[in-house]
Coordinates of C-alpha atoms in Angstrom, one line a residue:
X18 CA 247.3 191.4 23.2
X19 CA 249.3 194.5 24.5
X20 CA 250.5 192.0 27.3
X21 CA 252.4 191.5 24.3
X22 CA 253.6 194.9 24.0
X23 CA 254.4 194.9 27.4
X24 CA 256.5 191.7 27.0
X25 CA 258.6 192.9 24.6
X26 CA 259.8 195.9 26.5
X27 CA 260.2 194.0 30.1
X28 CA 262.0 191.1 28.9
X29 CA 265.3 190.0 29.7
X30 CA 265.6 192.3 32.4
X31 CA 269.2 192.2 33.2
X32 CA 270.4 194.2 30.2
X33 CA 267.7 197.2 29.0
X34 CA 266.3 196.3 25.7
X35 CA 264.4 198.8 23.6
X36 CA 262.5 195.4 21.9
X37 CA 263.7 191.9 21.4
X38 CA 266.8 190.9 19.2
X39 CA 265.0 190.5 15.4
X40 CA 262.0 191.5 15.9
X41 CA 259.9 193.3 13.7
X42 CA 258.0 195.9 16.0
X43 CA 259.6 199.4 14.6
X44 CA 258.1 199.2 11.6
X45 CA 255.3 196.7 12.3
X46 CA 252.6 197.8 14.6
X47 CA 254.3 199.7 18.2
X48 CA 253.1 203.1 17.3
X49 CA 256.6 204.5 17.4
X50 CA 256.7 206.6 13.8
X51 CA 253.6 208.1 13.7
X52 CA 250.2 208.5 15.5
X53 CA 247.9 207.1 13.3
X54 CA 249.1 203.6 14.5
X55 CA 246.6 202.4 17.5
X56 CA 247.9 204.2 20.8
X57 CA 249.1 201.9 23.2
X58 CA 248.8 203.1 27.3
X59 CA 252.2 201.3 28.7
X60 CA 255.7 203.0 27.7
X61 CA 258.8 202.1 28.8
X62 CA 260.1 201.4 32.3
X63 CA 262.7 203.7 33.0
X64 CA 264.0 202.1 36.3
X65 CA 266.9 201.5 34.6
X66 CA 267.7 205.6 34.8
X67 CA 268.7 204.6 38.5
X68 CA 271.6 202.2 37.1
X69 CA 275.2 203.4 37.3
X70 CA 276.4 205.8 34.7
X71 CA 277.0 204.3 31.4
X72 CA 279.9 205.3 29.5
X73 CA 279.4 207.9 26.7
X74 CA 280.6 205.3 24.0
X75 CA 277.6 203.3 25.5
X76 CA 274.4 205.6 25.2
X77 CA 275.7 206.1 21.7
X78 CA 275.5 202.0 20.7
X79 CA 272.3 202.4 22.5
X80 CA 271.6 205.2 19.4
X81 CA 272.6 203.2 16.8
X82 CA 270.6 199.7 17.9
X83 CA 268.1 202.1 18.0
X84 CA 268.3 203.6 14.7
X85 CA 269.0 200.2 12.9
X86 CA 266.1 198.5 14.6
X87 CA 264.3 201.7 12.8
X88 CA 265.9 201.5 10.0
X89 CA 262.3 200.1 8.1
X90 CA 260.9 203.3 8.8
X91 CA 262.6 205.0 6.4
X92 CA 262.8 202.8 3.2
X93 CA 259.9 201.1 1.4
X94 CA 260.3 197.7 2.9
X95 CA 257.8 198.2 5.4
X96 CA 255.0 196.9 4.6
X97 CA 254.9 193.9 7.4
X98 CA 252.9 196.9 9.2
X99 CA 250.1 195.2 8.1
X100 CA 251.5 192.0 7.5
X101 CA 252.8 191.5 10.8
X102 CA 254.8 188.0 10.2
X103 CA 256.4 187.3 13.7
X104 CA 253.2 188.3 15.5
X105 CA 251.0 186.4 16.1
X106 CA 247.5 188.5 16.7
X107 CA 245.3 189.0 13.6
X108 CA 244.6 192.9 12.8
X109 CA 241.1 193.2 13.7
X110 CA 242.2 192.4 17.0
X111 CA 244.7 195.3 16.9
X112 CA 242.5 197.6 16.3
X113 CA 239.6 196.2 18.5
X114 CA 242.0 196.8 21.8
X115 CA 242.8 200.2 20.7
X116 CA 239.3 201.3 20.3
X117 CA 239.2 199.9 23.9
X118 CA 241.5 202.2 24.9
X119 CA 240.5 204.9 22.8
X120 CA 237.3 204.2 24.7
X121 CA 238.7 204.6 27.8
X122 CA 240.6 207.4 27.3
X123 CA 237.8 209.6 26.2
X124 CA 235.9 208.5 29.4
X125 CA 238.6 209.8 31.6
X126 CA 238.9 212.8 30.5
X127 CA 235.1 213.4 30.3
X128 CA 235.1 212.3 34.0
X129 CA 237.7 214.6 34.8
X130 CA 235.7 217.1 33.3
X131 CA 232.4 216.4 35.3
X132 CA 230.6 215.1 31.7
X133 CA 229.6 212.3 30.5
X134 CA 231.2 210.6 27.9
X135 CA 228.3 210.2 25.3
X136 CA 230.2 206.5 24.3
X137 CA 229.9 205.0 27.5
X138 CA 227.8 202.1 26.9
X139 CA 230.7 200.7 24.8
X140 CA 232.7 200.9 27.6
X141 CA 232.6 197.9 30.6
X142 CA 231.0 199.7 33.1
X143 CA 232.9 197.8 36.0
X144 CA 235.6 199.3 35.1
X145 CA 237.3 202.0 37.7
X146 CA 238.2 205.9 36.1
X147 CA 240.6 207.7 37.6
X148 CA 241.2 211.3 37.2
X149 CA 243.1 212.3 34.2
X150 CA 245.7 214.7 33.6
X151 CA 245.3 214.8 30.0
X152 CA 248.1 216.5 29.1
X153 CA 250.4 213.4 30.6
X154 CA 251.4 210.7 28.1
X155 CA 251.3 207.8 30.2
X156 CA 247.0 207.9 29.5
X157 CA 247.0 210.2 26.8
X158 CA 248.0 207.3 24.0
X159 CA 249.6 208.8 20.6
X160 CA 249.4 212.2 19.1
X161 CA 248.0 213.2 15.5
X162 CA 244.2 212.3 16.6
X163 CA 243.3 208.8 16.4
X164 CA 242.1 208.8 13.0
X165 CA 239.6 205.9 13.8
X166 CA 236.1 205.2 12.4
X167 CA 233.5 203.3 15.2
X168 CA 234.5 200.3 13.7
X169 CA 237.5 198.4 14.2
X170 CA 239.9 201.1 12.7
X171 CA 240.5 199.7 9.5
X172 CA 238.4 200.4 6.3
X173 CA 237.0 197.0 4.9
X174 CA 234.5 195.3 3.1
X175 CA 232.7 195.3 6.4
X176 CA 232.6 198.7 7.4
X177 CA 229.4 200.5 7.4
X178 CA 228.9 203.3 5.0
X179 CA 227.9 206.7 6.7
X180 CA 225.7 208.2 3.8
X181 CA 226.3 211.7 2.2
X182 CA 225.5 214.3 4.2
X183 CA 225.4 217.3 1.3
X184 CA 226.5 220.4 3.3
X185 CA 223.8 222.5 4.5
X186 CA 225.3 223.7 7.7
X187 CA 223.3 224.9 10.8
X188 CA 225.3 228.1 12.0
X189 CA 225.9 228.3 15.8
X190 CA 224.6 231.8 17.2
X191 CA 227.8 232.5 18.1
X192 CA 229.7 232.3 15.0
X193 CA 226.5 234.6 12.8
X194 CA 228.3 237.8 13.6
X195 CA 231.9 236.5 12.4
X196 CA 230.5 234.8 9.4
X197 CA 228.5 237.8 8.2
X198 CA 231.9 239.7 8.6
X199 CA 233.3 237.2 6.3
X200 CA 230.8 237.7 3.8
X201 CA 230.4 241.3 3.9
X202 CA 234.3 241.4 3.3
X203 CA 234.0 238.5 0.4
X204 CA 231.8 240.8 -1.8
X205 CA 233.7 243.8 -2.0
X206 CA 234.5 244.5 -5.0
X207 CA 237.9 244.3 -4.6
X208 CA 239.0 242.9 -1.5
X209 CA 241.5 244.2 0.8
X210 CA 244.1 241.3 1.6
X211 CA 245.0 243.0 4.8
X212 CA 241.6 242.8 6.2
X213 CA 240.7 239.5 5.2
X214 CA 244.8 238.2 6.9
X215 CA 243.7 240.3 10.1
X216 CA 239.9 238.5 10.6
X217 CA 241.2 235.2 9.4
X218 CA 244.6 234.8 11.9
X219 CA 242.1 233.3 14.8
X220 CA 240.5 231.3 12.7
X221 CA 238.0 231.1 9.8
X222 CA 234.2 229.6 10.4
X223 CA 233.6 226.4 8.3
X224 CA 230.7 227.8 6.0
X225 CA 233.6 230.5 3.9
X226 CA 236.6 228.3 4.9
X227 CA 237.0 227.3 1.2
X228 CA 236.3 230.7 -0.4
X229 CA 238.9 232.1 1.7
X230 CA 241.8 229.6 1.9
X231 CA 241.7 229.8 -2.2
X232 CA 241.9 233.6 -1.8
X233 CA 244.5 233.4 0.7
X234 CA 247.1 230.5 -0.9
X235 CA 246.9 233.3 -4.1
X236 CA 245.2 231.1 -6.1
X237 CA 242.0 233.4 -6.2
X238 CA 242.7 236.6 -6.7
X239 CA 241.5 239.2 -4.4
X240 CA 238.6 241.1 -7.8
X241 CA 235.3 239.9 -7.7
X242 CA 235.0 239.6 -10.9
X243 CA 237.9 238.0 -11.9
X244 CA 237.8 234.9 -9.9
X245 CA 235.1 232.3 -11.6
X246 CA 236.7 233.5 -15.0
X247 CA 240.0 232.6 -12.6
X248 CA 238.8 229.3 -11.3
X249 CA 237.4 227.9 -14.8
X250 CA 240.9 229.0 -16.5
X251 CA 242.8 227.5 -13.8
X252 CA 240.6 224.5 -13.4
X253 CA 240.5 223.4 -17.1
X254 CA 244.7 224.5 -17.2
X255 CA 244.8 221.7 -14.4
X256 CA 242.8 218.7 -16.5
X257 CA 245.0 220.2 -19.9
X258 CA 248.0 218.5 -18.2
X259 CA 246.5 215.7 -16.7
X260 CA 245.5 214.9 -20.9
X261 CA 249.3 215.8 -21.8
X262 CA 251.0 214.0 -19.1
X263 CA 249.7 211.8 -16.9
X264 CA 250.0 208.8 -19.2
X265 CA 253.2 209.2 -19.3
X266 CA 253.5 207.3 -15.9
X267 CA 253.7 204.0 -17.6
X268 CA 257.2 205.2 -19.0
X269 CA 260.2 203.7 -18.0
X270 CA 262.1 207.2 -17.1
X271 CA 258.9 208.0 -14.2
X272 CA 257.9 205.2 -13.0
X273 CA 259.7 205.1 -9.7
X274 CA 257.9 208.2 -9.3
X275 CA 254.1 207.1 -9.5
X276 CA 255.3 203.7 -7.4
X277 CA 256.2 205.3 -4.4
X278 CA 253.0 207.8 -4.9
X279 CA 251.0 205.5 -4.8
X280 CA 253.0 204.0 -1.4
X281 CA 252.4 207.2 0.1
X282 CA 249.1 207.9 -0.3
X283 CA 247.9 204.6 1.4
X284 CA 249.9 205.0 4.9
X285 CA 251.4 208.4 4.7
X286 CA 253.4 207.4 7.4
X287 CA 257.2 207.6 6.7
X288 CA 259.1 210.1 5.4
X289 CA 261.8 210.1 2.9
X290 CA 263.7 212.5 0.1
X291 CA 264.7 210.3 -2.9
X292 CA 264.9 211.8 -6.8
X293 CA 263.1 208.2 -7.9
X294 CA 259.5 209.7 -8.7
X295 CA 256.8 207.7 -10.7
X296 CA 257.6 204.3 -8.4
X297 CA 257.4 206.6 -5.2
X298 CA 253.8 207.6 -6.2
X299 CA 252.8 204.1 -7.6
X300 CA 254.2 202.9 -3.6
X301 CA 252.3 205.8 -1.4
X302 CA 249.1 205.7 -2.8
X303 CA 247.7 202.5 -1.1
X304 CA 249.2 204.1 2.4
X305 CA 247.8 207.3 2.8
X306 CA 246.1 207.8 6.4
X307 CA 244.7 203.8 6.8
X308 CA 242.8 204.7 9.9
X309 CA 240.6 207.6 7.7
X310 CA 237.8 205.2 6.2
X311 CA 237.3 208.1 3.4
X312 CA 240.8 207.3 2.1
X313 CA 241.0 204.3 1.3
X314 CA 238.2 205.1 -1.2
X315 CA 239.6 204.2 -5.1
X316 CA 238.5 207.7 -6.4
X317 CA 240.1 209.4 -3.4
X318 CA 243.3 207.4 -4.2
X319 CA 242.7 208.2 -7.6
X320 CA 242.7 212.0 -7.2
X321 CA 245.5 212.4 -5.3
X322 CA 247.8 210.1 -7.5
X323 CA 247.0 212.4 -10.5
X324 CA 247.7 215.6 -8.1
X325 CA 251.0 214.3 -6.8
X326 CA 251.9 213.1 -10.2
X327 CA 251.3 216.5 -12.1
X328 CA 253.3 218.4 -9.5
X329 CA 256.0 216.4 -9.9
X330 CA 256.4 216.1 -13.4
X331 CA 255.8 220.0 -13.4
X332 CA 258.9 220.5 -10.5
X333 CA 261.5 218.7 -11.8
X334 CA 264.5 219.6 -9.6
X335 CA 262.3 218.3 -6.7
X336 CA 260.0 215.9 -8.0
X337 CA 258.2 213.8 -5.9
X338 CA 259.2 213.2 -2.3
X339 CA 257.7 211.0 0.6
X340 CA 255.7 213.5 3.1
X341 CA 254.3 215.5 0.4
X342 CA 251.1 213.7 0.1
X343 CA 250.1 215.3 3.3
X344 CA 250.3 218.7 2.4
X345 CA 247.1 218.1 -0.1
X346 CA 245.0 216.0 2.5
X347 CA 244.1 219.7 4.0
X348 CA 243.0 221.3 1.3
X349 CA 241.0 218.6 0.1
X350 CA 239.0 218.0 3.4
X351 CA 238.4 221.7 3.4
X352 CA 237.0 221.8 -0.7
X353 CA 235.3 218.8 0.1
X354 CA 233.5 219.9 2.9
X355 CA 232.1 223.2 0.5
X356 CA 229.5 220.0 -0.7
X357 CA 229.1 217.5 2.2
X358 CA 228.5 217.8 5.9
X359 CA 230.1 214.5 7.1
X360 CA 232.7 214.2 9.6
X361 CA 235.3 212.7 7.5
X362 CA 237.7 211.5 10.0
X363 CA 235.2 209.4 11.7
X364 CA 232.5 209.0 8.9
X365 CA 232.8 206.2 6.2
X366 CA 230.9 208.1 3.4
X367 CA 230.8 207.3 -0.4
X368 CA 232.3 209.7 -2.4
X369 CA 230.9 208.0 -5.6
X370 CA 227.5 209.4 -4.6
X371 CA 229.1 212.9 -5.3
X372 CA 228.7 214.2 -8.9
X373 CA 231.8 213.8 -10.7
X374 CA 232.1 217.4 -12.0
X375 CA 232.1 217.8 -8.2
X376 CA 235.3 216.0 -7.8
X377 CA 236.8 217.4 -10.2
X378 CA 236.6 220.6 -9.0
X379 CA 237.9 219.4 -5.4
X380 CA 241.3 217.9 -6.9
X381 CA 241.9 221.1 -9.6
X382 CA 241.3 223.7 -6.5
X383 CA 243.9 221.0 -4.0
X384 CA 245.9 220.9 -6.9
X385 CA 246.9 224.7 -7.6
X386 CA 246.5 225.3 -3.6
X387 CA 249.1 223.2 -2.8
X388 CA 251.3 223.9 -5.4
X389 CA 251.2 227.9 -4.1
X390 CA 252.0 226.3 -0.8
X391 CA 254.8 224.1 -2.2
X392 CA 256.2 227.3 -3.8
X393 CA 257.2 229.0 -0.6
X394 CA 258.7 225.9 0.8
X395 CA 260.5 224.4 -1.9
X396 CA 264.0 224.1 -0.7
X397 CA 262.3 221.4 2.2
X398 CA 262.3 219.1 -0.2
X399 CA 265.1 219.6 -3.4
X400 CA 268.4 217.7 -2.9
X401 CA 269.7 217.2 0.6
X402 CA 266.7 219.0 2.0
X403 CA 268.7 222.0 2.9
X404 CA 265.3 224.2 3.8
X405 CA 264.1 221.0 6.8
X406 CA 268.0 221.3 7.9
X407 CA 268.4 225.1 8.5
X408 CA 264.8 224.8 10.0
X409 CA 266.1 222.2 12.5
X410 CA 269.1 223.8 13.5
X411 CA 267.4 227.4 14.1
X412 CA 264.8 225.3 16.2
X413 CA 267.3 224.0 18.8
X414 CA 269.1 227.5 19.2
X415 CA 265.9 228.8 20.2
X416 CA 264.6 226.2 22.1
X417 CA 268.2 226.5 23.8
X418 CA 267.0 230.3 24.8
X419 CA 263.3 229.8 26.0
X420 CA 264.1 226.6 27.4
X421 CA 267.3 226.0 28.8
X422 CA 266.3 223.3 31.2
X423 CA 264.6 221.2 28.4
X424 CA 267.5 221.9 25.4
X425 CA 270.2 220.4 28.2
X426 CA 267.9 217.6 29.3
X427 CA 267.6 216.1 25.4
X428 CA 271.2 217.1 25.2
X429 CA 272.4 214.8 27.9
X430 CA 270.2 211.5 26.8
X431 CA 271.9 211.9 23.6
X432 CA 268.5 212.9 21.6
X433 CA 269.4 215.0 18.4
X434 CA 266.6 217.8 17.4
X435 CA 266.9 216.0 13.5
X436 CA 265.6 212.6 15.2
X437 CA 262.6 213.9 15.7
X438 CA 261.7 217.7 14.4
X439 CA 262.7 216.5 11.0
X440 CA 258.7 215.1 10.7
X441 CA 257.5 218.4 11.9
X442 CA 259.2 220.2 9.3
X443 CA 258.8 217.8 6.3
X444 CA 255.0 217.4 7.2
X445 CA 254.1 220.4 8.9
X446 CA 252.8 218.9 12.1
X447 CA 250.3 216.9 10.1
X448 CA 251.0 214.0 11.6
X449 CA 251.4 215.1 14.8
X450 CA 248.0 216.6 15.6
X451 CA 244.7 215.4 14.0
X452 CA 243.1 216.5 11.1
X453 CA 240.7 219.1 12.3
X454 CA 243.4 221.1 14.1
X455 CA 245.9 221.2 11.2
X456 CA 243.3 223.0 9.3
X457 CA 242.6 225.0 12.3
X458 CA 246.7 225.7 12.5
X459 CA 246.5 226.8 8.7
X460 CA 243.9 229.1 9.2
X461 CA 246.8 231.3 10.5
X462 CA 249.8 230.0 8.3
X463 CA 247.6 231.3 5.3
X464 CA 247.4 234.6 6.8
X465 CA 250.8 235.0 8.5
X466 CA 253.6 236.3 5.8
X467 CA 255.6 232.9 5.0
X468 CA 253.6 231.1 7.4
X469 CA 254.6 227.6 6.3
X470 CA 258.0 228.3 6.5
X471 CA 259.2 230.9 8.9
X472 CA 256.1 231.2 11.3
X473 CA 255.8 227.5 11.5
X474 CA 259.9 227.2 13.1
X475 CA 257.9 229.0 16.4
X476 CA 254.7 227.0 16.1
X477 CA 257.0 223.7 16.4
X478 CA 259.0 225.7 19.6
X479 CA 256.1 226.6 21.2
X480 CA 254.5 222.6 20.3
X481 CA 257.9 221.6 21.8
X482 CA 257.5 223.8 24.8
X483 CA 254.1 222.7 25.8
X484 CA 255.1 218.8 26.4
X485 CA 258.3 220.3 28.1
X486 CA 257.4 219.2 32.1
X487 CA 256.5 215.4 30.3
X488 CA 259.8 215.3 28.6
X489 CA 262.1 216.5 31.7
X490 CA 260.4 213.7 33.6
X491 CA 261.6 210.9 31.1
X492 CA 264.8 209.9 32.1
X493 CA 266.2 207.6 29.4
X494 CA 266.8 208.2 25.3
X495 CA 263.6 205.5 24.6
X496 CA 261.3 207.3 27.1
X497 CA 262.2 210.6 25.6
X498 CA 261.8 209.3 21.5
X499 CA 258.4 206.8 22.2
X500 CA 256.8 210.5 24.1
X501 CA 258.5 212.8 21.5
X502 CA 257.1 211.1 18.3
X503 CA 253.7 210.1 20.2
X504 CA 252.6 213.3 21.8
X505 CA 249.3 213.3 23.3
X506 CA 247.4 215.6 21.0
X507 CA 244.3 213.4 19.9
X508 CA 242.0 215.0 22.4
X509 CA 243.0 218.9 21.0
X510 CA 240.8 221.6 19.6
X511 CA 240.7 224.7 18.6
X512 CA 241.4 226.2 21.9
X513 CA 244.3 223.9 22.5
X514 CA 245.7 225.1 18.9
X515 CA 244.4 229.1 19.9
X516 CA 247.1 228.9 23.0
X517 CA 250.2 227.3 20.8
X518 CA 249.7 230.1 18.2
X519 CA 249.3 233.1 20.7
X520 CA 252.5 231.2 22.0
X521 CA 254.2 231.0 18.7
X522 CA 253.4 234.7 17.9
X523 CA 254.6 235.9 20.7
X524 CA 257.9 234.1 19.8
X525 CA 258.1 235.4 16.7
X526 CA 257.6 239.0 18.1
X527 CA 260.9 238.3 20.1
X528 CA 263.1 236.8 18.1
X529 CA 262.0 237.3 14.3
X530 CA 263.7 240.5 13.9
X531 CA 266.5 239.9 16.2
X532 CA 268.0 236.7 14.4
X533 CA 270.9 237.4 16.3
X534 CA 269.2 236.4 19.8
X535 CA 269.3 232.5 18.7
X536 CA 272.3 232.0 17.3
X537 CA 274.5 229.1 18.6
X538 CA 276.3 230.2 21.9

């Protein structure tokens, strides 16, 4: 199967293809727009940087075959992703050979390590391991995490159910000290913000995680007393408008709303601004992240459908728009995890086994956390998008001052910033980096002052920065888009995500009040 791949890069050698006239691949299964497709270990050849000089009108054809061979990426015809008509390989194979490699992958990099990969004995054993440099995408595959369970990567019928595990969490020696700082600071009276920002910026320890997120977002406040009075106001406010409004999906005027919801929430794997709300929902929902077992669950689809719903109805001159649907999956992993223990991007667990009043509780708290998130970043996503746009500009002035070198080199192959920081602003880096290190990364954006907009412009220059040797060593415009919209992130942690931040703040620290230092030259 990925000779397949392979063939459809290396063909019809004397002209440089990016993939074969008509075919499907963008959209279908190459894991081009987003990392939760299967990772793939060949890329293209870029012997072809050694050809003579192509004129400028040329590398700019090359740009728009691109970007119309793309094209399905950014509508909602794209659903041959699973459907895959002009290949012919059935999806359980798919996803069998990228376990394989997944597989691989993590035995590398344990061997490079000096451990031993605990998932060996699903590897062949013949097999020879060279050392990895696993910050090189050649053998790093995709970035975002591969979001697979130990199955063949796609929830079915078939896939075993990993039962509840209700949270009663064994705390590390280590982490006793932090916690009880946590809690001593949680039961004052009244709670000094300050305090709770400063012990929370490197991170907060999985047991208080919910407590404090809720505090932080602004949607507990920071009394004692006041915030179960505040939670069962705010809570029963929340299933008040889910009585008032969200039958009104069925209505003509919103149904292109709840369509393209419903689209999202089953892949969550394009982006796209359009005022058409109820069919958007009613489109995202089957979509949202199809490697996570736990999502394709009907009351998980169910949930956020009603979330992304009620915000939109409630935010008219945005309403609904494609990307949005990851902003909640955060906060619901963290509320979820307040009352079960499982792993969820690897575990296939049953979310019916958890009380209802339970779940309830999980999408009211998502609900008002993301809308305090939403608040602060509005402008990303009302007409035009004019908050993503200014982001995107001021990231390529100050990539064009810490990084010279790199700004000239994606200058020359004709690679605009929009192309591919666009994502990183309309999602947040959710899709770049797996699911445990997003939450990780908004441990900090919580406590930094407009984290999620203006802090986040020097995470995504220092995230740039980190790949910068990997990009300067691609030579062509496809070598440089395949490595910029598959970085290798899936093997990151928290230490990986400690470095970028320490990086981003010390970005901030030079250029935030001196605006002046990255303007255009």
């Amino acid at each position: 199967m990925m000779a397949t791949f392979s063939n459809i890069h290396s063909k019809d050698g004397s002209k440089a293809r990016f993939w074969k006239k008509e075919s499907k691949v963008p959209g279908s299964i190459t894991p081009v727009y987003g990392a939760q497709h299967p990772p793939k270990l060949d890329t293209p050849s870029s012997s072809n940087s050694t050809s003579p000089k192509k004129s400028r009108h040329r590398e700019k054809d090359s740009f728009e075959a691109f970007e119309s061979k793309t094209e399905d990426a950014w509508d909602d015809g794209d659903d041959d992703m699973f459907l895959m008509p002009n290949m012919k390989m059935s999806l359980k194979d798919v996803h069998s050979t990228a376990m394989e490699v997944i597989n691989n992958h993590s035995l590398r990099v344990q061997t490079a390590n000096g451990t031993e990969d605990r998932n060996a004995a699903d590897i062949h054993t013949g097999d020879a391991v060279p050392p990895l440099n696993p910050h090189h995408h050649r053998l790093g595959g995709p970035g975002m995490g591969v979001r697979m369970n130990s199955g063949n990567g796609t929830p079915n019928s078939n896939t075993k159910i990993t039962p509840l595990r209700f949270a009663n969490m064994p705390v590390p020696d280590r982490e006793v000290a932090k916690i009880e700082k946590f809690e001593s600071l949680l039961s004052q009276n009244n709670l000094d913000l300050g305090d709770l920002r400063k012990l929370s910026w490197s991170g907060i320890p999985k047991q208080v995680r919910p407590t404090c997120w809720k505090i932080l977002s602004g949607y507990l406040p920071a009394s004692l007393d006041r915030r179960q009075p505040t939670l069962e106001r705010k809570r029963k406010e929340y299933f008040s408008f889910i009585d008032q409004y969200f039958d009104t999906r069925h209505q003509e005027i919103h149904q292109d709303t709840f369509r393209q919801i419903e689209k999202d929430i089953n892949r969550m794997e394009r982006f796209i601004a359009e005022n058409s709300w109820v069919s958007q929902i009613h489109i995202d929902i089957p979509r949202m992240n199809p490697l996570i077992p736990i999502f394709q669950q009907p009351v998980v689809q169910e949930l956020f459908e009603r979330i992304l719903y009620i915000w939109a109805i409630r935010h008219p001159a945005s309403g609904y728009v494609q990307g949005i649907n990851d902003l909640v999956t955060p906060f619901f992993v963290v509320f979820l995890s307040q009352y079960i223990d499982n792993d969820i991007e690897l575990d296939n667990c049953d979310l019916t086994q958890l009380p209802k009043e339970r779940l309830e509780t999980i999408e009211a708290d998502s609900f008002w956390c993301m809308s305090k998130l939403l608040d602060g970043i509005q402008d990303n996503y009302t007409f035009a998008q004019p908050g993503i746009q200014k982001k995107v500009n001021e990231l390529k002035n100050l990539i064009k001052r810490i990084d010279v070198d790199l700004h000239n080199h994606l200058e020359r192959q004709n690679v605009e910033f929009l192309q591919f920081s666009f994502r990183w602003m309309n999602n947040l880096l959710t899709r770049e980096l797996p699911l445990r290190c997003t939450i990780r990364l908004w441990d900090t954006y919580l406590c930094e002052p407009d984290g999620f907009a203006s802090f986040h412009l020097y995470v995504c220059a220092a995230f740039l920065s980190r790949f910068s040797a990997d990009l300067k060593r691609e030579k062509d415009f496809q070598g440089l888009m395949l490595l910029l919209q598959n970085l290798p992130t899936h093997h990151w942690g928290n230490e990986e995500i400690g470095l970028m931040l320490a990086e981003a703040y010390k970005l901030k620290y030079m250029f935030a009040d001196a605006p002046s230092h990255v303007k255009k030259r």
